[in-house]
């Protein structure tokens, strides 16, 4: 990291690996995290929360629980990726949103095939029929849980009324102003050398643009709420506009 990817080791990351906080449930420093990874009770506390457990169940139900039928496939194919995703406290990892879900999907698929093969081998006379039936079941579940039906809903093709409010607020940001904006808003703000993804650059930005309904990445939701509250209570910032759960803050000019 020091030589090949120095950006993640120097002042931008506070001399530490920028993405270490993704597994911040095990500690705030490298030493605390190392000790946390060696603690089985900490794993139970971090991984098996109610939300994560529900997501795990949904994940395996998408494959008709078949990866569980063959323990070797489960242990050697699925478990490593499963641990990386669900040991994280970042919602987009264990929620398998964006590209993070690609990490585990091919291993789950192959583990499903091994599970089907394992079950079919126990009933040799009906092996072929079981293969076809179980494979069809997985196909039906995958299709039913796909985005196909979402794309068929008229609401998916309608413009969100909140977008108009966001457009109006963006026009309040001067073209030459530095800004720290939430991940779903940053592309809509005026280009600037110091345009950054919130919470980066909040110490130097002239404006902060937030969406309380938007994705809080890279902050967990609890940290995001706390961070926003701190900014609103900070006398260095004034609220330019707050509407429809959007918030635009402007740094006060020093007299």
PDB file of C-alpha atoms in Angstrom:
ATOM      1  CA  UNK A   1       0.000   0.000   0.000  1.00  0.00           C
ATOM      2  CA  UNK A   2       2.815   2.427   0.732  1.00  0.00           C
ATOM      3  CA  UNK A   3       4.423   2.063  -2.710  1.00  0.00           C
ATOM      4  CA  UNK A   4       1.758   0.743  -5.089  1.00  0.00           C
ATOM      5  CA  UNK A   5      -1.302   2.625  -3.769  1.00  0.00           C
ATOM      6  CA  UNK A   6       0.206   5.506  -1.749  1.00  0.00           C
ATOM      7  CA  UNK A   7      -3.071   7.467  -1.857  1.00  0.00           C
ATOM      8  CA  UNK A   8      -4.483   5.077   0.720  1.00  0.00           C
ATOM      9  CA  UNK A   9      -1.497   5.430   3.057  1.00  0.00           C
ATOM     10  CA  UNK A  10      -0.676   9.137   3.117  1.00  0.00           C
ATOM     11  CA  UNK A  11      -2.363  12.233   4.524  1.00  0.00           C
ATOM     12  CA  UNK A  12      -5.628  11.702   2.642  1.00  0.00           C
ATOM     13  CA  UNK A  13      -6.299   8.623   4.759  1.00  0.00           C
ATOM     14  CA  UNK A  14      -4.719   9.804   7.981  1.00  0.00           C
ATOM     15  CA  UNK A  15      -1.731   7.451   7.570  1.00  0.00           C
ATOM     16  CA  UNK A  16      -3.961   4.383   7.725  1.00  0.00           C
ATOM     17  CA  UNK A  17      -5.754   2.182   5.228  1.00  0.00           C
ATOM     18  CA  UNK A  18      -8.786   4.144   4.090  1.00  0.00           C
ATOM     19  CA  UNK A  19     -11.170   1.179   3.955  1.00  0.00           C
ATOM     20  CA  UNK A  20     -10.214  -0.406   7.284  1.00  0.00           C
ATOM     21  CA  UNK A  21     -13.260   1.269   8.798  1.00  0.00           C
ATOM     22  CA  UNK A  22     -15.466  -1.023   6.728  1.00  0.00           C
ATOM     23  CA  UNK A  23     -14.834  -3.586   9.470  1.00  0.00           C
ATOM     24  CA  UNK A  24     -14.933  -1.027  12.273  1.00  0.00           C
ATOM     25  CA  UNK A  25     -17.180  -3.235  14.365  1.00  0.00           C
ATOM     26  CA  UNK A  26     -14.033  -5.015  15.524  1.00  0.00           C
ATOM     27  CA  UNK A  27     -12.251  -1.878  16.713  1.00  0.00           C
ATOM     28  CA  UNK A  28     -11.107   1.607  15.803  1.00  0.00           C
ATOM     29  CA  UNK A  29      -7.366   0.898  15.495  1.00  0.00           C
ATOM     30  CA  UNK A  30      -5.427  -1.844  13.732  1.00  0.00           C
ATOM     31  CA  UNK A  31      -4.515  -3.397  17.084  1.00  0.00           C
ATOM     32  CA  UNK A  32      -8.121  -3.377  18.328  1.00  0.00           C
ATOM     33  CA  UNK A  33      -9.334  -4.895  15.077  1.00  0.00           C
ATOM     34  CA  UNK A  34      -6.715  -7.656  15.176  1.00  0.00           C
ATOM     35  CA  UNK A  35      -7.767  -8.554  18.721  1.00  0.00           C
ATOM     36  CA  UNK A  36     -11.426  -8.342  17.724  1.00  0.00           C
ATOM     37  CA  UNK A  37     -10.958 -10.802  14.858  1.00  0.00           C
ATOM     38  CA  UNK A  38      -9.538 -13.314  17.361  1.00  0.00           C
ATOM     39  CA  UNK A  39     -12.588 -12.999  19.619  1.00  0.00           C
ATOM     40  CA  UNK A  40     -15.416 -15.451  18.716  1.00  0.00           C
ATOM     41  CA  UNK A  41     -17.920 -13.499  20.808  1.00  0.00           C
ATOM     42  CA  UNK A  42     -17.122 -10.331  18.861  1.00  0.00           C
ATOM     43  CA  UNK A  43     -17.847 -12.165  15.609  1.00  0.00           C
ATOM     44  CA  UNK A  44     -21.265 -13.197  16.945  1.00  0.00           C
ATOM     45  CA  UNK A  45     -21.962  -9.629  18.026  1.00  0.00           C
ATOM     46  CA  UNK A  46     -20.907  -8.053  14.731  1.00  0.00           C
ATOM     47  CA  UNK A  47     -22.205 -10.599  12.218  1.00  0.00           C
ATOM     48  CA  UNK A  48     -25.444 -11.938  13.685  1.00  0.00           C
ATOM     49  CA  UNK A  49     -27.397  -8.747  14.152  1.00  0.00           C
ATOM     50  CA  UNK A  50     -31.111  -8.919  13.408  1.00  0.00           C
ATOM     51  CA  UNK A  51     -30.758  -7.022  10.117  1.00  0.00           C
ATOM     52  CA  UNK A  52     -27.800  -9.061   8.871  1.00  0.00           C
ATOM     53  CA  UNK A  53     -29.428 -12.356   9.868  1.00  0.00           C
ATOM     54  CA  UNK A  54     -32.546 -11.454   7.876  1.00  0.00           C
ATOM     55  CA  UNK A  55     -30.353 -10.588   4.889  1.00  0.00           C
ATOM     56  CA  UNK A  56     -28.468 -13.886   5.162  1.00  0.00           C
ATOM     57  CA  UNK A  57     -31.740 -15.822   5.238  1.00  0.00           C
ATOM     58  CA  UNK A  58     -32.969 -13.944   2.180  1.00  0.00           C
ATOM     59  CA  UNK A  59     -29.677 -14.616   0.399  1.00  0.00           C
ATOM     60  CA  UNK A  60     -29.797 -18.385   0.935  1.00  0.00           C
ATOM     61  CA  UNK A  61     -33.532 -18.551   0.231  1.00  0.00           C
ATOM     62  CA  UNK A  62     -32.767 -17.090  -3.209  1.00  0.00           C
ATOM     63  CA  UNK A  63     -30.901 -20.331  -3.846  1.00  0.00           C
ATOM     64  CA  UNK A  64     -33.597 -22.476  -2.149  1.00  0.00           C
ATOM     65  CA  UNK A  65     -31.174 -23.157   0.742  1.00  0.00           C
ATOM     66  CA  UNK A  66     -29.397 -25.654  -1.533  1.00  0.00           C
ATOM     67  CA  UNK A  67     -25.845 -24.374  -0.756  1.00  0.00           C
ATOM     68  CA  UNK A  68     -26.444 -25.712   2.763  1.00  0.00           C
ATOM     69  CA  UNK A  69     -26.892 -29.264   1.444  1.00  0.00           C
ATOM     70  CA  UNK A  70     -23.178 -29.849   0.868  1.00  0.00           C
ATOM     71  CA  UNK A  71     -20.968 -28.703   3.734  1.00  0.00           C
ATOM     72  CA  UNK A  72     -17.692 -28.699   1.777  1.00  0.00           C
ATOM     73  CA  UNK A  73     -19.109 -26.329  -0.811  1.00  0.00           C
ATOM     74  CA  UNK A  74     -20.544 -24.164   1.938  1.00  0.00           C
ATOM     75  CA  UNK A  75     -17.295 -24.051   3.904  1.00  0.00           C
ATOM     76  CA  UNK A  76     -14.729 -23.656   1.142  1.00  0.00           C
ATOM     77  CA  UNK A  77     -16.724 -21.749  -1.492  1.00  0.00           C
ATOM     78  CA  UNK A  78     -19.303 -19.639   0.299  1.00  0.00           C
ATOM     79  CA  UNK A  79     -17.891 -19.000   3.770  1.00  0.00           C
ATOM     80  CA  UNK A  80     -14.845 -16.817   2.849  1.00  0.00           C
ATOM     81  CA  UNK A  81     -16.919 -14.316   0.840  1.00  0.00           C
ATOM     82  CA  UNK A  82     -19.776 -14.528   3.329  1.00  0.00           C
ATOM     83  CA  UNK A  83     -17.431 -13.522   6.145  1.00  0.00           C
ATOM     84  CA  UNK A  84     -15.973 -10.565   4.227  1.00  0.00           C
ATOM     85  CA  UNK A  85     -19.443  -9.193   3.457  1.00  0.00           C
ATOM     86  CA  UNK A  86     -21.242  -9.791   6.733  1.00  0.00           C
ATOM     87  CA  UNK A  87     -18.353  -8.930   9.051  1.00  0.00           C
ATOM     88  CA  UNK A  88     -18.495  -5.438   7.565  1.00  0.00           C
ATOM     89  CA  UNK A  89     -20.550  -2.662   9.120  1.00  0.00           C
ATOM     90  CA  UNK A  90     -21.074  -1.007   5.722  1.00  0.00           C
ATOM     91  CA  UNK A  91     -24.651  -1.484   4.583  1.00  0.00           C
ATOM     92  CA  UNK A  92     -23.866  -1.808   0.868  1.00  0.00           C
ATOM     93  CA  UNK A  93     -21.640  -4.855   1.536  1.00  0.00           C
ATOM     94  CA  UNK A  94     -23.925  -7.055   3.609  1.00  0.00           C
ATOM     95  CA  UNK A  95     -26.970  -5.766   1.727  1.00  0.00           C
ATOM     96  CA  UNK A  96     -25.242  -7.000  -1.462  1.00  0.00           C
ATOM     97  CA  UNK A  97     -26.088  -3.788  -3.270  1.00  0.00           C
ATOM     98  CA  UNK A  98     -24.035  -2.432  -6.179  1.00  0.00           C
ATOM     99  CA  UNK A  99     -21.077  -4.579  -7.217  1.00  0.00           C
ATOM    100  CA  UNK A 100     -20.354  -6.046  -3.772  1.00  0.00           C
ATOM    101  CA  UNK A 101     -22.808  -8.878  -4.328  1.00  0.00           C
ATOM    102  CA  UNK A 102     -20.716 -10.105  -7.262  1.00  0.00           C
ATOM    103  CA  UNK A 103     -18.122 -11.286  -4.753  1.00  0.00           C
ATOM    104  CA  UNK A 104     -20.247 -14.130  -3.431  1.00  0.00           C
ATOM    105  CA  UNK A 105     -22.726 -14.815  -6.275  1.00  0.00           C
ATOM    106  CA  UNK A 106     -20.633 -17.219  -8.432  1.00  0.00           C
ATOM    107  CA  UNK A 107     -19.621 -19.231  -5.366  1.00  0.00           C
ATOM    108  CA  UNK A 108     -23.235 -19.498  -4.224  1.00  0.00           C
ATOM    109  CA  UNK A 109     -24.200 -20.634  -7.726  1.00  0.00           C
ATOM    110  CA  UNK A 110     -21.571 -23.381  -7.799  1.00  0.00           C
ATOM    111  CA  UNK A 111     -22.383 -24.405  -4.211  1.00  0.00           C
ATOM    112  CA  UNK A 112     -26.031 -24.680  -5.301  1.00  0.00           C
ATOM    113  CA  UNK A 113     -25.050 -27.079  -8.100  1.00  0.00           C
ATOM    114  CA  UNK A 114     -23.062 -29.172  -5.623  1.00  0.00           C
ATOM    115  CA  UNK A 115     -26.037 -29.138  -3.246  1.00  0.00           C
ATOM    116  CA  UNK A 116     -28.404 -30.333  -5.979  1.00  0.00           C
ATOM    117  CA  UNK A 117     -25.946 -33.044  -6.956  1.00  0.00           C
ATOM    118  CA  UNK A 118     -25.604 -34.119  -3.330  1.00  0.00           C
ATOM    119  CA  UNK A 119     -29.368 -34.448  -2.848  1.00  0.00           C
ATOM    120  CA  UNK A 120     -29.894 -36.181  -6.200  1.00  0.00           C
ATOM    121  CA  UNK A 121     -27.179 -38.753  -5.502  1.00  0.00           C
ATOM    122  CA  UNK A 122     -29.073 -39.975  -2.440  1.00  0.00           C
ATOM    123  CA  UNK A 123     -32.090 -40.904  -4.562  1.00  0.00           C
ATOM    124  CA  UNK A 124     -30.498 -42.590  -7.542  1.00  0.00           C
ATOM    125  CA  UNK A 125     -33.780 -43.714  -9.090  1.00  0.00           C
ATOM    126  CA  UNK A 126     -35.189 -40.211  -9.099  1.00  0.00           C
ATOM    127  CA  UNK A 127     -31.871 -38.427  -9.503  1.00  0.00           C
ATOM    128  CA  UNK A 128     -32.581 -36.866 -12.899  1.00  0.00           C
ATOM    129  CA  UNK A 129     -36.056 -35.762 -11.918  1.00  0.00           C
ATOM    130  CA  UNK A 130     -34.727 -34.208  -8.707  1.00  0.00           C
ATOM    131  CA  UNK A 131     -32.034 -32.385 -10.674  1.00  0.00           C
ATOM    132  CA  UNK A 132     -34.609 -30.874 -13.029  1.00  0.00           C
ATOM    133  CA  UNK A 133     -37.045 -30.047 -10.226  1.00  0.00           C
ATOM    134  CA  UNK A 134     -34.511 -28.375  -7.939  1.00  0.00           C
ATOM    135  CA  UNK A 135     -32.825 -26.484 -10.771  1.00  0.00           C
ATOM    136  CA  UNK A 136     -36.251 -25.242 -11.930  1.00  0.00           C
ATOM    137  CA  UNK A 137     -37.086 -24.179  -8.396  1.00  0.00           C
ATOM    138  CA  UNK A 138     -33.931 -22.057  -8.201  1.00  0.00           C
ATOM    139  CA  UNK A 139     -34.672 -20.555 -11.620  1.00  0.00           C
ATOM    140  CA  UNK A 140     -38.218 -19.614 -10.589  1.00  0.00           C
ATOM    141  CA  UNK A 141     -37.035 -18.041  -7.326  1.00  0.00           C
ATOM    142  CA  UNK A 142     -34.287 -16.068  -9.081  1.00  0.00           C
ATOM    143  CA  UNK A 143     -36.735 -14.815 -11.692  1.00  0.00           C
ATOM    144  CA  UNK A 144     -39.354 -13.858  -9.096  1.00  0.00           C
ATOM    145  CA  UNK A 145     -36.758 -11.949  -7.052  1.00  0.00           C
ATOM    146  CA  UNK A 146     -35.169 -10.249 -10.055  1.00  0.00           C
ATOM    147  CA  UNK A 147     -35.664  -6.620 -11.077  1.00  0.00           C
ATOM    148  CA  UNK A 148     -37.826  -7.636 -14.026  1.00  0.00           C
ATOM    149  CA  UNK A 149     -41.074  -6.935 -12.182  1.00  0.00           C
ATOM    150  CA  UNK A 150     -39.687  -3.709 -10.767  1.00  0.00           C
ATOM    151  CA  UNK A 151     -38.996  -2.510 -14.299  1.00  0.00           C
ATOM    152  CA  UNK A 152     -42.594  -3.325 -15.235  1.00  0.00           C
ATOM    153  CA  UNK A 153     -44.041  -1.045 -12.565  1.00  0.00           C
ATOM    154  CA  UNK A 154     -45.207   2.348 -13.923  1.00  0.00           C
ATOM    155  CA  UNK A 155     -43.772   4.068 -10.830  1.00  0.00           C
ATOM    156  CA  UNK A 156     -40.266   2.962 -11.851  1.00  0.00           C
ATOM    157  CA  UNK A 157     -40.479   5.065 -15.027  1.00  0.00           C
ATOM    158  CA  UNK A 158     -41.938   8.144 -13.363  1.00  0.00           C
ATOM    159  CA  UNK A 159     -39.654  10.966 -12.303  1.00  0.00           C
ATOM    160  CA  UNK A 160     -39.391  11.282  -8.533  1.00  0.00           C
ATOM    161  CA  UNK A 161     -41.049  14.583  -7.504  1.00  0.00           C
ATOM    162  CA  UNK A 162     -38.189  15.162  -5.073  1.00  0.00           C
ATOM    163  CA  UNK A 163     -35.774  15.561  -7.993  1.00  0.00           C
ATOM    164  CA  UNK A 164     -37.294  18.960  -8.779  1.00  0.00           C
ATOM    165  CA  UNK A 165     -36.527  20.112  -5.238  1.00  0.00           C
ATOM    166  CA  UNK A 166     -32.961  18.815  -5.537  1.00  0.00           C
ATOM    167  CA  UNK A 167     -32.504  20.693  -8.835  1.00  0.00           C
ATOM    168  CA  UNK A 168     -33.709  23.915  -7.240  1.00  0.00           C
ATOM    169  CA  UNK A 169     -31.304  23.520  -4.329  1.00  0.00           C
ATOM    170  CA  UNK A 170     -28.352  22.756  -6.619  1.00  0.00           C
ATOM    171  CA  UNK A 171     -28.900  26.117  -8.349  1.00  0.00           C
ATOM    172  CA  UNK A 172     -28.235  27.819  -5.018  1.00  0.00           C
ATOM    173  CA  UNK A 173     -24.634  26.539  -5.050  1.00  0.00           C
ATOM    174  CA  UNK A 174     -22.315  29.002  -6.861  1.00  0.00           C
ATOM    175  CA  UNK A 175     -20.366  27.612  -9.812  1.00  0.00           C
ATOM    176  CA  UNK A 176     -17.017  28.436  -8.182  1.00  0.00           C
ATOM    177  CA  UNK A 177     -17.808  26.977  -4.754  1.00  0.00           C
ATOM    178  CA  UNK A 178     -16.215  23.898  -3.210  1.00  0.00           C
ATOM    179  CA  UNK A 179     -18.782  21.406  -1.992  1.00  0.00           C
ATOM    180  CA  UNK A 180     -19.080  18.195  -0.011  1.00  0.00           C
ATOM    181  CA  UNK A 181     -22.170  16.330  -1.194  1.00  0.00           C
ATOM    182  CA  UNK A 182     -23.818  13.002  -0.431  1.00  0.00           C
ATOM    183  CA  UNK A 183     -23.017  10.110  -2.768  1.00  0.00           C
ATOM    184  CA  UNK A 184     -26.342  10.327  -4.649  1.00  0.00           C
ATOM    185  CA  UNK A 185     -26.072  14.123  -5.051  1.00  0.00           C
ATOM    186  CA  UNK A 186     -22.436  14.835  -5.801  1.00  0.00           C
ATOM    187  CA  UNK A 187     -22.733  14.317  -9.584  1.00  0.00           C
ATOM    188  CA  UNK A 188     -25.424  17.026  -9.716  1.00  0.00           C
ATOM    189  CA  UNK A 189     -23.347  19.710  -7.995  1.00  0.00           C
ATOM    190  CA  UNK A 190     -21.167  22.205  -9.946  1.00  0.00           C
ATOM    191  CA  UNK A 191     -17.738  20.826 -10.979  1.00  0.00           C
ATOM    192  CA  UNK A 192     -14.905  22.019  -8.753  1.00  0.00           C
ATOM    193  CA  UNK A 193     -11.378  20.784  -7.915  1.00  0.00           C
ATOM    194  CA  UNK A 194     -12.511  20.390  -4.296  1.00  0.00           C
ATOM    195  CA  UNK A 195     -15.859  18.729  -4.957  1.00  0.00           C
ATOM    196  CA  UNK A 196     -15.872  15.734  -2.598  1.00  0.00           C
ATOM    197  CA  UNK A 197     -18.119  12.950  -1.402  1.00  0.00           C
ATOM    198  CA  UNK A 198     -19.566  13.648   2.042  1.00  0.00           C
ATOM    199  CA  UNK A 199     -18.143  13.508   4.721  1.00  0.00           C
ATOM    200  CA  UNK A 200     -14.822  14.209   2.961  1.00  0.00           C
ATOM    201  CA  UNK A 201     -13.639  17.826   2.738  1.00  0.00           C
ATOM    202  CA  UNK A 202     -16.174  19.163   5.255  1.00  0.00           C
ATOM    203  CA  UNK A 203     -13.343  21.117   6.900  1.00  0.00           C
ATOM    204  CA  UNK A 204     -12.704  23.110   3.721  1.00  0.00           C
ATOM    205  CA  UNK A 205     -15.944  23.007   1.712  1.00  0.00           C
ATOM    206  CA  UNK A 206     -18.000  26.154   1.292  1.00  0.00           C
ATOM    207  CA  UNK A 207     -21.247  24.173   0.919  1.00  0.00           C
ATOM    208  CA  UNK A 208     -22.558  20.820   2.132  1.00  0.00           C
ATOM    209  CA  UNK A 209     -25.484  19.203   0.291  1.00  0.00           C
ATOM    210  CA  UNK A 210     -27.265  16.269   1.955  1.00  0.00           C
ATOM    211  CA  UNK A 211     -30.228  13.952   1.411  1.00  0.00           C
ATOM    212  CA  UNK A 212     -31.613  12.251   4.510  1.00  0.00           C
ATOM    213  CA  UNK A 213     -33.346   9.653   2.326  1.00  0.00           C
ATOM    214  CA  UNK A 214     -30.234   8.977   0.274  1.00  0.00           C
ATOM    215  CA  UNK A 215     -27.426   6.466   0.588  1.00  0.00           C
ATOM    216  CA  UNK A 216     -25.284   7.338   3.616  1.00  0.00           C
ATOM    217  CA  UNK A 217     -22.136   5.679   2.224  1.00  0.00           C
ATOM    218  CA  UNK A 218     -19.376   5.613   3.382  1.00  0.00           C
ATOM    219  CA  UNK A 219     -20.887   6.267   6.804  1.00  0.00           C
ATOM    220  CA  UNK A 220     -23.161   3.808   8.609  1.00  0.00           C
ATOM    221  CA  UNK A 221     -26.611   5.313   9.101  1.00  0.00           C
ATOM    222  CA  UNK A 222     -26.076   5.970  12.825  1.00  0.00           C
ATOM    223  CA  UNK A 223     -22.785   7.801  12.197  1.00  0.00           C
ATOM    224  CA  UNK A 224     -24.368   9.755   9.353  1.00  0.00           C
ATOM    225  CA  UNK A 225     -27.228  11.007  11.550  1.00  0.00           C
ATOM    226  CA  UNK A 226     -24.783  11.976  14.282  1.00  0.00           C
ATOM    227  CA  UNK A 227     -22.496  13.742  11.804  1.00  0.00           C
ATOM    228  CA  UNK A 228     -25.341  15.775  10.277  1.00  0.00           C
ATOM    229  CA  UNK A 229     -26.649  16.776  13.698  1.00  0.00           C
ATOM    230  CA  UNK A 230     -23.176  17.970  14.711  1.00  0.00           C
ATOM    231  CA  UNK A 231     -22.911  20.095  11.563  1.00  0.00           C
ATOM    232  CA  UNK A 232     -26.311  21.709  12.136  1.00  0.00           C
ATOM    233  CA  UNK A 233     -25.352  22.563  15.705  1.00  0.00           C
ATOM    234  CA  UNK A 234     -22.013  23.975  14.580  1.00  0.00           C
ATOM    235  CA  UNK A 235     -22.118  27.774  14.508  1.00  0.00           C
ATOM    236  CA  UNK A 236     -19.738  27.822  11.542  1.00  0.00           C
ATOM    237  CA  UNK A 237     -22.563  26.607   9.295  1.00  0.00           C
ATOM    238  CA  UNK A 238     -25.867  28.157   8.350  1.00  0.00           C
ATOM    239  CA  UNK A 239     -28.849  26.452   6.722  1.00  0.00           C
ATOM    240  CA  UNK A 240     -29.499  27.799   3.239  1.00  0.00           C
ATOM    241  CA  UNK A 241     -32.453  25.543   2.519  1.00  0.00           C
ATOM    242  CA  UNK A 242     -34.042  22.542   4.184  1.00  0.00           C
ATOM    243  CA  UNK A 243     -36.899  20.936   2.304  1.00  0.00           C
ATOM    244  CA  UNK A 244     -38.231  17.480   1.485  1.00  0.00           C
ATOM    245  CA  UNK A 245     -35.431  15.968   3.631  1.00  0.00           C
ATOM    246  CA  UNK A 246     -32.739  17.739   1.578  1.00  0.00           C
ATOM    247  CA  UNK A 247     -30.354  19.988   3.461  1.00  0.00           C
ATOM    248  CA  UNK A 248     -28.003  22.629   2.069  1.00  0.00           C
ATOM    249  CA  UNK A 249     -25.504  24.157   4.486  1.00  0.00           C
ATOM    250  CA  UNK A 250     -23.223  27.132   3.806  1.00  0.00           C
ATOM    251  CA  UNK A 251     -20.065  27.992   5.684  1.00  0.00           C
ATOM    252  CA  UNK A 252     -20.431  31.331   7.422  1.00  0.00           C
ATOM    253  CA  UNK A 253     -17.989  34.004   6.343  1.00  0.00           C
ATOM    254  CA  UNK A 254     -15.646  35.201   9.053  1.00  0.00           C
ATOM    255  CA  UNK A 255     -15.924  38.883   9.984  1.00  0.00           C
TER     256      UNK A 255
END
